[in-house]
Amino acid sequence: MADESAGDFDARYNPGHEVIRVEADRKEGEVVLEPFLWGLFSLGGFLTAFLLPVTIVAISFFVPLGVWPSSRIGYVWLQGAMNPAAANFQGLVVRLFFLLAIAGSFLHGAHRFTYMVAEATGHRGEKAMSLAFHGLAVVGSLIALYYVLLGWLL
Amino acid sequence: MVEVREAVWKRHGGWWTHNRRYLVFMFREAGGSLSAVYGLILLGLLITYSQGASAYADYVAFLQTPAMLVVQALILFFVLVHALTWFYLIGKSQAAMSAYRAPPWTRVFALMIVIFLAASAGVLFVVFGGL
């Protein structure tokens, strides 16, 4: 065993990373679903953080605050914005925006809600809650996909 | 011989109310959860749009009732807490994970704010046709 002295100390050494590499060699009881769900949660969190605040302000508050006339978020606006034949692919981009904002918030919210309740209540029934909320998020995302494709491919 | 007793660790249900950092943690969790509620509101917009102009107008009018505006203001508050505290944590966690070789968290936070503002402007112009 190498003799370590205070002079050999390397500030860049990160013991946390070493532990992760050791654990990665273990094959027994590999977790498959959890990293996948965590990836969706992470992607949803990214989309939620960047897209949702401005969307809430525009759709929910600009008209009541008198910043925009009501026509700015009216039926004709959405009809024009979601028109797949719109110039510069705007219609397709807007449809993609709605899909990402809705599915992202569902997938992120399901994960956060599961663990918020679990943390607050001492992890009782965590697995059942996780299945139920993630299942609802997937169903909700598929419904959003249907309505995004409606009027374009459906 | 020393007797080793197994201690069962239990956490009090309201543990997060006794510390400001834990409270902010729970606020961030709430922001993430409430984002799904706004996802439902957006889904309602698409569903009523598919049902025609009258259903859509009724739905938008419902969203602008005082009670719904309060609900949406709460959602906005928690969603902003969620986003801003996450930007803060990115800088903090990068520093720890890279053995403090990452840039200072303030620089990372400022960069995230710039990206956030650029993304918000992009949504305003592409989806809503400008300010």
PDB file of C-alpha atoms in Angstrom:
ATOM      1  CA  MET A   1       0.000   0.000   0.000  1.00  0.00           C
ATOM      2  CA  ALA A   2       1.376   3.386  -0.967  1.00  0.00           C
ATOM      3  CA  ASP A   3       2.480   5.579   1.832  1.00  0.00           C
ATOM      4  CA  GLU A   4       0.451   8.772   1.715  1.00  0.00           C
ATOM      5  CA  SER A   5       1.691  11.952   3.288  1.00  0.00           C
ATOM      6  CA  ALA A   6       0.136  15.388   3.502  1.00  0.00           C
ATOM      7  CA  GLY A   7       2.346  16.476   0.592  1.00  0.00           C
ATOM      8  CA  ASP A   8       0.668  13.936  -1.760  1.00  0.00           C
ATOM      9  CA  PHE A   9      -2.771  15.459  -1.219  1.00  0.00           C
ATOM     10  CA  ASP A  10      -4.433  16.340  -4.524  1.00  0.00           C
ATOM     11  CA  ALA A  11      -7.278  18.865  -4.221  1.00  0.00           C
ATOM     12  CA  ARG A  12      -8.751  17.598  -7.511  1.00  0.00           C
ATOM     13  CA  TYR A  13      -9.292  14.104  -6.083  1.00  0.00           C
ATOM     14  CA  ASN A  14     -13.010  13.559  -5.746  1.00  0.00           C
ATOM     15  CA  PRO A  15     -13.883  10.511  -3.669  1.00  0.00           C
ATOM     16  CA  GLY A  16     -17.545  10.742  -4.736  1.00  0.00           C
ATOM     17  CA  HIS A  17     -16.616   9.918  -8.333  1.00  0.00           C
ATOM     18  CA  GLU A  18     -14.531   6.916  -7.241  1.00  0.00           C
ATOM     19  CA  VAL A  19     -17.517   5.449  -5.378  1.00  0.00           C
ATOM     20  CA  ILE A  20     -19.756   5.872  -8.429  1.00  0.00           C
ATOM     21  CA  ARG A  21     -17.268   3.944 -10.629  1.00  0.00           C
ATOM     22  CA  VAL A  22     -17.106   1.075  -8.149  1.00  0.00           C
ATOM     23  CA  GLU A  23     -20.892   0.855  -7.926  1.00  0.00           C
ATOM     24  CA  ALA A  24     -21.187   0.878 -11.741  1.00  0.00           C
ATOM     25  CA  ASP A  25     -19.481  -2.546 -11.916  1.00  0.00           C
ATOM     26  CA  ARG A  26     -22.282  -4.218  -9.984  1.00  0.00           C
ATOM     27  CA  LYS A  27     -24.695  -6.111 -12.211  1.00  0.00           C
ATOM     28  CA  GLU A  28     -27.085  -7.565  -9.652  1.00  0.00           C
ATOM     29  CA  GLY A  29     -30.452  -5.873  -9.328  1.00  0.00           C
ATOM     30  CA  GLU A  30     -29.734  -3.223 -11.940  1.00  0.00           C
ATOM     31  CA  VAL A  31     -32.178  -0.346 -11.882  1.00  0.00           C
ATOM     32  CA  VAL A  32     -33.608   0.317 -15.341  1.00  0.00           C
ATOM     33  CA  LEU A  33     -36.820   2.294 -14.903  1.00  0.00           C
ATOM     34  CA  GLU A  34     -35.564   4.820 -12.347  1.00  0.00           C
ATOM     35  CA  PRO A  35     -32.849   6.424 -14.562  1.00  0.00           C
ATOM     36  CA  PHE A  36     -35.323   6.573 -17.461  1.00  0.00           C
ATOM     37  CA  LEU A  37     -37.970   8.297 -15.329  1.00  0.00           C
ATOM     38  CA  TRP A  38     -35.325  10.579 -13.850  1.00  0.00           C
ATOM     39  CA  GLY A  39     -34.231  11.531 -17.380  1.00  0.00           C
ATOM     40  CA  LEU A  40     -37.808  12.460 -18.327  1.00  0.00           C
ATOM     41  CA  PHE A  41     -38.154  14.399 -15.067  1.00  0.00           C
ATOM     42  CA  SER A  42     -34.925  16.274 -15.765  1.00  0.00           C
ATOM     43  CA  LEU A  43     -35.929  17.092 -19.350  1.00  0.00           C
ATOM     44  CA  GLY A  44     -39.354  18.211 -18.123  1.00  0.00           C
ATOM     45  CA  GLY A  45     -37.750  20.425 -15.484  1.00  0.00           C
ATOM     46  CA  PHE A  46     -35.571  22.076 -18.129  1.00  0.00           C
ATOM     47  CA  LEU A  47     -38.583  22.756 -20.379  1.00  0.00           C
ATOM     48  CA  THR A  48     -40.730  23.904 -17.463  1.00  0.00           C
ATOM     49  CA  ALA A  49     -38.122  26.349 -16.145  1.00  0.00           C
ATOM     50  CA  PHE A  50     -37.475  27.977 -19.518  1.00  0.00           C
ATOM     51  CA  LEU A  51     -40.867  27.887 -21.254  1.00  0.00           C
ATOM     52  CA  LEU A  52     -43.564  28.051 -18.596  1.00  0.00           C
ATOM     53  CA  PRO A  53     -43.091  31.396 -16.755  1.00  0.00           C
ATOM     54  CA  VAL A  54     -43.361  33.530 -19.910  1.00  0.00           C
ATOM     55  CA  THR A  55     -46.280  31.391 -21.142  1.00  0.00           C
ATOM     56  CA  ILE A  56     -48.186  31.900 -17.874  1.00  0.00           C
ATOM     57  CA  VAL A  57     -47.582  35.651 -17.985  1.00  0.00           C
ATOM     58  CA  ALA A  58     -48.673  35.929 -21.639  1.00  0.00           C
ATOM     59  CA  ILE A  59     -51.764  33.704 -21.539  1.00  0.00           C
ATOM     60  CA  SER A  60     -53.002  34.399 -18.006  1.00  0.00           C
ATOM     61  CA  PHE A  61     -51.996  37.982 -17.172  1.00  0.00           C
ATOM     62  CA  PHE A  62     -51.279  40.195 -20.178  1.00  0.00           C
ATOM     63  CA  VAL A  63     -54.990  40.535 -21.113  1.00  0.00           C
ATOM     64  CA  PRO A  64     -56.393  41.098 -17.567  1.00  0.00           C
ATOM     65  CA  LEU A  65     -53.584  43.622 -16.881  1.00  0.00           C
ATOM     66  CA  GLY A  66     -54.442  45.523 -20.066  1.00  0.00           C
ATOM     67  CA  VAL A  67     -51.036  44.913 -21.695  1.00  0.00           C
ATOM     68  CA  TRP A  68     -52.675  43.097 -24.638  1.00  0.00           C
ATOM     69  CA  PRO A  69     -56.150  43.318 -26.169  1.00  0.00           C
ATOM     70  CA  SER A  70     -58.166  40.090 -25.708  1.00  0.00           C
ATOM     71  CA  SER A  71     -57.723  39.233 -29.406  1.00  0.00           C
ATOM     72  CA  ARG A  72     -54.010  38.558 -28.780  1.00  0.00           C
ATOM     73  CA  ILE A  73     -54.903  35.254 -27.095  1.00  0.00           C
ATOM     74  CA  GLY A  74     -58.236  34.758 -28.874  1.00  0.00           C
ATOM     75  CA  TYR A  75     -59.392  31.919 -31.121  1.00  0.00           C
ATOM     76  CA  VAL A  76     -58.144  33.636 -34.299  1.00  0.00           C
ATOM     77  CA  TRP A  77     -54.666  33.992 -32.775  1.00  0.00           C
ATOM     78  CA  LEU A  78     -54.415  30.267 -31.978  1.00  0.00           C
ATOM     79  CA  GLN A  79     -55.868  29.367 -35.372  1.00  0.00           C
ATOM     80  CA  GLY A  80     -53.181  31.424 -37.089  1.00  0.00           C
ATOM     81  CA  ALA A  81     -50.392  30.373 -34.736  1.00  0.00           C
ATOM     82  CA  MET A  82     -51.125  26.640 -35.138  1.00  0.00           C
ATOM     83  CA  ASN A  83     -51.634  26.765 -38.895  1.00  0.00           C
ATOM     84  CA  PRO A  84     -49.214  24.130 -40.245  1.00  0.00           C
ATOM     85  CA  ALA A  85     -48.925  26.040 -43.531  1.00  0.00           C
ATOM     86  CA  ALA A  86     -47.778  29.234 -41.782  1.00  0.00           C
ATOM     87  CA  ALA A  87     -44.608  30.896 -43.049  1.00  0.00           C
ATOM     88  CA  ASN A  88     -41.242  29.877 -41.518  1.00  0.00           C
ATOM     89  CA  PHE A  89     -42.806  26.704 -40.057  1.00  0.00           C
ATOM     90  CA  GLN A  90     -44.355  28.854 -37.299  1.00  0.00           C
ATOM     91  CA  GLY A  91     -47.406  26.571 -37.071  1.00  0.00           C
ATOM     92  CA  LEU A  92     -45.277  23.479 -36.555  1.00  0.00           C
ATOM     93  CA  VAL A  93     -43.011  25.255 -34.064  1.00  0.00           C
ATOM     94  CA  VAL A  94     -46.058  26.437 -32.071  1.00  0.00           C
ATOM     95  CA  ARG A  95     -47.526  22.901 -32.054  1.00  0.00           C
ATOM     96  CA  LEU A  96     -44.161  21.535 -30.884  1.00  0.00           C
ATOM     97  CA  PHE A  97     -44.040  24.258 -28.229  1.00  0.00           C
ATOM     98  CA  PHE A  98     -47.445  23.215 -26.827  1.00  0.00           C
ATOM     99  CA  LEU A  99     -46.433  19.542 -26.814  1.00  0.00           C
ATOM    100  CA  LEU A 100     -43.122  20.219 -25.034  1.00  0.00           C
ATOM    101  CA  ALA A 101     -44.662  22.639 -22.521  1.00  0.00           C
ATOM    102  CA  ILE A 102     -47.548  20.289 -21.636  1.00  0.00           C
ATOM    103  CA  ALA A 103     -45.679  16.953 -21.670  1.00  0.00           C
ATOM    104  CA  GLY A 104     -42.655  18.505 -19.946  1.00  0.00           C
ATOM    105  CA  SER A 105     -44.758  19.945 -17.141  1.00  0.00           C
ATOM    106  CA  PHE A 106     -46.668  16.659 -16.697  1.00  0.00           C
ATOM    107  CA  LEU A 107     -43.542  14.479 -16.563  1.00  0.00           C
ATOM    108  CA  HIS A 108     -41.691  16.886 -14.290  1.00  0.00           C
ATOM    109  CA  GLY A 109     -44.719  17.538 -12.085  1.00  0.00           C
ATOM    110  CA  ALA A 110     -45.440  13.821 -11.616  1.00  0.00           C
ATOM    111  CA  HIS A 111     -41.916  13.180 -10.352  1.00  0.00           C
ATOM    112  CA  ARG A 112     -41.810  16.268  -8.138  1.00  0.00           C
ATOM    113  CA  PHE A 113     -45.263  15.598  -6.674  1.00  0.00           C
ATOM    114  CA  THR A 114     -44.418  11.973  -5.916  1.00  0.00           C
ATOM    115  CA  TYR A 115     -41.272  12.886  -4.029  1.00  0.00           C
ATOM    116  CA  MET A 116     -42.726  15.994  -2.401  1.00  0.00           C
ATOM    117  CA  VAL A 117     -45.479  13.905  -0.836  1.00  0.00           C
ATOM    118  CA  ALA A 118     -43.013  11.107  -0.041  1.00  0.00           C
ATOM    119  CA  GLU A 119     -40.572  13.499   1.655  1.00  0.00           C
ATOM    120  CA  ALA A 120     -43.349  15.179   3.613  1.00  0.00           C
ATOM    121  CA  THR A 121     -44.931  11.945   4.818  1.00  0.00           C
ATOM    122  CA  GLY A 122     -41.895   9.744   5.426  1.00  0.00           C
ATOM    123  CA  HIS A 123     -41.976   7.754   2.130  1.00  0.00           C
ATOM    124  CA  ARG A 124     -45.204   5.885   2.780  1.00  0.00           C
ATOM    125  CA  GLY A 125     -46.655   4.300  -0.386  1.00  0.00           C
ATOM    126  CA  GLU A 126     -43.964   5.874  -2.546  1.00  0.00           C
ATOM    127  CA  LYS A 127     -43.871   3.122  -5.208  1.00  0.00           C
ATOM    128  CA  ALA A 128     -47.640   3.117  -5.771  1.00  0.00           C
ATOM    129  CA  MET A 129     -47.702   6.918  -5.953  1.00  0.00           C
ATOM    130  CA  SER A 130     -44.816   6.926  -8.414  1.00  0.00           C
ATOM    131  CA  LEU A 131     -46.577   4.445 -10.706  1.00  0.00           C
ATOM    132  CA  ALA A 132     -49.897   6.312 -10.525  1.00  0.00           C
ATOM    133  CA  PHE A 133     -48.531   9.819 -11.134  1.00  0.00           C
ATOM    134  CA  HIS A 134     -46.022   8.842 -13.831  1.00  0.00           C
ATOM    135  CA  GLY A 135     -48.765   6.819 -15.523  1.00  0.00           C
ATOM    136  CA  LEU A 136     -51.092   9.830 -15.486  1.00  0.00           C
ATOM    137  CA  ALA A 137     -48.280  12.010 -16.870  1.00  0.00           C
ATOM    138  CA  VAL A 138     -47.716   9.632 -19.795  1.00  0.00           C
ATOM    139  CA  VAL A 139     -51.470   9.435 -20.544  1.00  0.00           C
ATOM    140  CA  GLY A 140     -51.741  13.250 -20.345  1.00  0.00           C
ATOM    141  CA  SER A 141     -48.758  13.648 -22.679  1.00  0.00           C
ATOM    142  CA  LEU A 142     -50.327  11.272 -25.224  1.00  0.00           C
ATOM    143  CA  ILE A 143     -53.582  13.277 -25.082  1.00  0.00           C
ATOM    144  CA  ALA A 144     -51.543  16.458 -25.687  1.00  0.00           C
ATOM    145  CA  LEU A 145     -49.818  14.739 -28.642  1.00  0.00           C
ATOM    146  CA  TYR A 146     -53.256  13.865 -30.120  1.00  0.00           C
ATOM    147  CA  TYR A 147     -54.497  17.472 -29.893  1.00  0.00           C
ATOM    148  CA  VAL A 148     -51.199  18.822 -31.267  1.00  0.00           C
ATOM    149  CA  LEU A 149     -51.494  16.548 -34.314  1.00  0.00           C
ATOM    150  CA  LEU A 150     -55.229  17.266 -34.739  1.00  0.00           C
ATOM    151  CA  GLY A 151     -55.762  19.563 -37.704  1.00  0.00           C
ATOM    152  CA  TRP A 152     -52.333  18.759 -39.103  1.00  0.00           C
ATOM    153  CA  LEU A 153     -51.733  15.002 -39.455  1.00  0.00           C
ATOM    154  CA  LEU A 154     -55.066  13.825 -37.981  1.00  0.00           C
TER     155      LEU A 154
ATOM    156  CA  MET B   1     -18.634  -6.453  24.770  1.00  0.00           C
ATOM    157  CA  VAL B   2     -20.345  -3.329  23.518  1.00  0.00           C
ATOM    158  CA  GLU B   3     -23.986  -3.806  22.684  1.00  0.00           C
ATOM    159  CA  VAL B   4     -24.877  -2.307  19.310  1.00  0.00           C
ATOM    160  CA  ARG B   5     -28.496  -1.286  19.054  1.00  0.00           C
ATOM    161  CA  GLU B   6     -30.105  -0.626  15.715  1.00  0.00           C
ATOM    162  CA  ALA B   7     -31.641   2.830  15.659  1.00  0.00           C
ATOM    163  CA  VAL B   8     -34.695   3.261  13.463  1.00  0.00           C
ATOM    164  CA  TRP B   9     -34.479   6.684  11.872  1.00  0.00           C
ATOM    165  CA  LYS B  10     -37.766   8.483  11.699  1.00  0.00           C
ATOM    166  CA  ARG B  11     -38.385  11.911  10.284  1.00  0.00           C
ATOM    167  CA  HIS B  12     -41.126  14.117  11.578  1.00  0.00           C
ATOM    168  CA  GLY B  13     -43.816  14.863   8.995  1.00  0.00           C
ATOM    169  CA  GLY B  14     -43.343  18.637   9.150  1.00  0.00           C
ATOM    170  CA  TRP B  15     -39.509  18.553   9.141  1.00  0.00           C
ATOM    171  CA  TRP B  16     -39.307  20.992   6.251  1.00  0.00           C
ATOM    172  CA  THR B  17     -41.094  23.791   8.105  1.00  0.00           C
ATOM    173  CA  HIS B  18     -38.336  24.278  10.716  1.00  0.00           C
ATOM    174  CA  ASN B  19     -35.538  25.491   8.442  1.00  0.00           C
ATOM    175  CA  ARG B  20     -35.580  28.192   5.753  1.00  0.00           C
ATOM    176  CA  ARG B  21     -33.467  26.123   3.312  1.00  0.00           C
ATOM    177  CA  TYR B  22     -35.755  23.109   3.659  1.00  0.00           C
ATOM    178  CA  LEU B  23     -38.754  25.389   3.173  1.00  0.00           C
ATOM    179  CA  VAL B  24     -37.273  26.717  -0.093  1.00  0.00           C
ATOM    180  CA  PHE B  25     -36.569  23.104  -1.112  1.00  0.00           C
ATOM    181  CA  MET B  26     -40.232  22.258  -0.600  1.00  0.00           C
ATOM    182  CA  PHE B  27     -41.288  25.428  -2.443  1.00  0.00           C
ATOM    183  CA  ARG B  28     -39.173  24.277  -5.394  1.00  0.00           C
ATOM    184  CA  GLU B  29     -40.826  20.853  -5.228  1.00  0.00           C
ATOM    185  CA  ALA B  30     -44.228  22.586  -5.112  1.00  0.00           C
ATOM    186  CA  GLY B  31     -43.268  24.704  -8.145  1.00  0.00           C
ATOM    187  CA  GLY B  32     -42.418  21.576 -10.101  1.00  0.00           C
ATOM    188  CA  SER B  33     -45.683  19.935  -9.057  1.00  0.00           C
ATOM    189  CA  LEU B  34     -47.800  22.999  -9.855  1.00  0.00           C
ATOM    190  CA  SER B  35     -46.242  23.224 -13.311  1.00  0.00           C
ATOM    191  CA  ALA B  36     -48.313  20.113 -14.099  1.00  0.00           C
ATOM    192  CA  VAL B  37     -51.457  22.040 -13.102  1.00  0.00           C
ATOM    193  CA  TYR B  38     -50.583  24.718 -15.667  1.00  0.00           C
ATOM    194  CA  GLY B  39     -49.921  21.913 -18.150  1.00  0.00           C
ATOM    195  CA  LEU B  40     -53.578  20.939 -17.588  1.00  0.00           C
ATOM    196  CA  ILE B  41     -54.642  24.546 -18.250  1.00  0.00           C
ATOM    197  CA  LEU B  42     -52.673  24.547 -21.539  1.00  0.00           C
ATOM    198  CA  LEU B  43     -54.165  21.182 -22.483  1.00  0.00           C
ATOM    199  CA  GLY B  44     -57.621  22.680 -21.818  1.00  0.00           C
ATOM    200  CA  LEU B  45     -56.743  25.459 -24.250  1.00  0.00           C
ATOM    201  CA  LEU B  46     -55.970  22.916 -27.008  1.00  0.00           C
ATOM    202  CA  ILE B  47     -59.078  20.820 -26.269  1.00  0.00           C
ATOM    203  CA  THR B  48     -61.470  23.787 -26.314  1.00  0.00           C
ATOM    204  CA  TYR B  49     -59.719  25.115 -29.450  1.00  0.00           C
ATOM    205  CA  SER B  50     -60.587  21.843 -31.192  1.00  0.00           C
ATOM    206  CA  GLN B  51     -64.241  22.293 -30.085  1.00  0.00           C
ATOM    207  CA  GLY B  52     -64.630  25.662 -31.815  1.00  0.00           C
ATOM    208  CA  ALA B  53     -64.526  29.414 -31.234  1.00  0.00           C
ATOM    209  CA  SER B  54     -67.354  29.543 -28.678  1.00  0.00           C
ATOM    210  CA  ALA B  55     -65.920  26.829 -26.379  1.00  0.00           C
ATOM    211  CA  TYR B  56     -62.483  28.450 -26.622  1.00  0.00           C
ATOM    212  CA  ALA B  57     -63.828  31.923 -25.748  1.00  0.00           C
ATOM    213  CA  ASP B  58     -65.757  30.494 -22.753  1.00  0.00           C
ATOM    214  CA  TYR B  59     -62.612  28.764 -21.525  1.00  0.00           C
ATOM    215  CA  VAL B  60     -60.442  31.888 -21.831  1.00  0.00           C
ATOM    216  CA  ALA B  61     -63.155  33.887 -19.983  1.00  0.00           C
ATOM    217  CA  PHE B  62     -63.127  31.219 -17.226  1.00  0.00           C
ATOM    218  CA  LEU B  63     -59.340  31.571 -16.921  1.00  0.00           C
ATOM    219  CA  GLN B  64     -59.816  35.311 -16.371  1.00  0.00           C
ATOM    220  CA  THR B  65     -62.253  35.009 -13.450  1.00  0.00           C
ATOM    221  CA  PRO B  66     -60.791  36.392 -10.172  1.00  0.00           C
ATOM    222  CA  ALA B  67     -60.537  32.976  -8.508  1.00  0.00           C
ATOM    223  CA  MET B  68     -58.679  31.479 -11.482  1.00  0.00           C
ATOM    224  CA  LEU B  69     -56.374  34.516 -11.666  1.00  0.00           C
ATOM    225  CA  VAL B  70     -55.420  33.940  -8.009  1.00  0.00           C
ATOM    226  CA  VAL B  71     -54.725  30.256  -8.756  1.00  0.00           C
ATOM    227  CA  GLN B  72     -52.604  31.184 -11.787  1.00  0.00           C
ATOM    228  CA  ALA B  73     -50.732  33.874  -9.809  1.00  0.00           C
ATOM    229  CA  LEU B  74     -49.833  31.237  -7.196  1.00  0.00           C
ATOM    230  CA  ILE B  75     -48.706  28.852  -9.920  1.00  0.00           C
ATOM    231  CA  LEU B  76     -46.574  31.605 -11.486  1.00  0.00           C
ATOM    232  CA  PHE B  77     -44.959  32.400  -8.126  1.00  0.00           C
ATOM    233  CA  PHE B  78     -44.036  28.785  -7.399  1.00  0.00           C
ATOM    234  CA  VAL B  79     -42.923  28.101 -10.986  1.00  0.00           C
ATOM    235  CA  LEU B  80     -40.598  31.128 -10.782  1.00  0.00           C
ATOM    236  CA  VAL B  81     -39.223  29.916  -7.420  1.00  0.00           C
ATOM    237  CA  HIS B  82     -38.656  26.528  -9.058  1.00  0.00           C
ATOM    238  CA  ALA B  83     -36.799  28.032 -12.042  1.00  0.00           C
ATOM    239  CA  LEU B  84     -34.682  30.583 -10.141  1.00  0.00           C
ATOM    240  CA  THR B  85     -33.614  28.250  -7.330  1.00  0.00           C
ATOM    241  CA  TRP B  86     -32.722  25.616  -9.935  1.00  0.00           C
ATOM    242  CA  PHE B  87     -30.508  28.129 -11.779  1.00  0.00           C
ATOM    243  CA  TYR B  88     -28.850  28.906  -8.428  1.00  0.00           C
ATOM    244  CA  LEU B  89     -28.322  25.213  -7.671  1.00  0.00           C
ATOM    245  CA  ILE B  90     -26.701  24.540 -11.062  1.00  0.00           C
ATOM    246  CA  GLY B  91     -23.839  26.886 -10.168  1.00  0.00           C
ATOM    247  CA  LYS B  92     -23.555  25.541  -6.625  1.00  0.00           C
ATOM    248  CA  SER B  93     -23.619  21.853  -7.602  1.00  0.00           C
ATOM    249  CA  GLN B  94     -21.165  22.313 -10.487  1.00  0.00           C
ATOM    250  CA  ALA B  95     -18.695  23.816  -8.034  1.00  0.00           C
ATOM    251  CA  ALA B  96     -19.008  20.861  -5.655  1.00  0.00           C
ATOM    252  CA  MET B  97     -19.006  18.177  -8.379  1.00  0.00           C
ATOM    253  CA  SER B  98     -15.883  19.555 -10.065  1.00  0.00           C
ATOM    254  CA  ALA B  99     -13.936  19.899  -6.808  1.00  0.00           C
ATOM    255  CA  TYR B 100     -14.386  23.668  -7.009  1.00  0.00           C
ATOM    256  CA  ARG B 101     -12.779  24.040 -10.445  1.00  0.00           C
ATOM    257  CA  ALA B 102     -16.044  25.348 -11.994  1.00  0.00           C
ATOM    258  CA  PRO B 103     -16.648  29.079 -12.406  1.00  0.00           C
ATOM    259  CA  PRO B 104     -18.191  30.924  -9.428  1.00  0.00           C
ATOM    260  CA  TRP B 105     -21.903  30.195  -8.964  1.00  0.00           C
ATOM    261  CA  THR B 106     -22.747  33.873  -9.494  1.00  0.00           C
ATOM    262  CA  ARG B 107     -21.392  33.711 -13.072  1.00  0.00           C
ATOM    263  CA  VAL B 108     -23.299  30.497 -13.821  1.00  0.00           C
ATOM    264  CA  PHE B 109     -26.484  31.988 -12.316  1.00  0.00           C
ATOM    265  CA  ALA B 110     -26.096  35.160 -14.415  1.00  0.00           C
ATOM    266  CA  LEU B 111     -25.610  33.042 -17.562  1.00  0.00           C
ATOM    267  CA  MET B 112     -28.753  31.004 -16.753  1.00  0.00           C
ATOM    268  CA  ILE B 113     -30.740  34.239 -16.305  1.00  0.00           C
ATOM    269  CA  VAL B 114     -29.530  35.474 -19.712  1.00  0.00           C
ATOM    270  CA  ILE B 115     -30.581  32.155 -21.340  1.00  0.00           C
ATOM    271  CA  PHE B 116     -33.923  32.304 -19.480  1.00  0.00           C
ATOM    272  CA  LEU B 117     -34.608  35.842 -20.778  1.00  0.00           C
ATOM    273  CA  ALA B 118     -33.581  34.847 -24.321  1.00  0.00           C
ATOM    274  CA  ALA B 119     -35.863  31.782 -24.227  1.00  0.00           C
ATOM    275  CA  SER B 120     -38.742  33.905 -22.864  1.00  0.00           C
ATOM    276  CA  ALA B 121     -38.250  36.472 -25.655  1.00  0.00           C
ATOM    277  CA  GLY B 122     -38.163  33.633 -28.198  1.00  0.00           C
ATOM    278  CA  VAL B 123     -41.494  32.244 -26.919  1.00  0.00           C
ATOM    279  CA  LEU B 124     -43.064  35.731 -26.944  1.00  0.00           C
ATOM    280  CA  PHE B 125     -42.039  36.391 -30.539  1.00  0.00           C
ATOM    281  CA  VAL B 126     -42.495  32.947 -32.109  1.00  0.00           C
ATOM    282  CA  VAL B 127     -45.631  31.747 -30.282  1.00  0.00           C
ATOM    283  CA  PHE B 128     -47.405  34.996 -29.439  1.00  0.00           C
ATOM    284  CA  GLY B 129     -46.189  37.142 -32.333  1.00  0.00           C
ATOM    285  CA  GLY B 130     -44.153  39.628 -30.277  1.00  0.00           C
ATOM    286  CA  LEU B 131     -44.744  41.938 -27.328  1.00  0.00           C
TER     287      LEU B 131
END
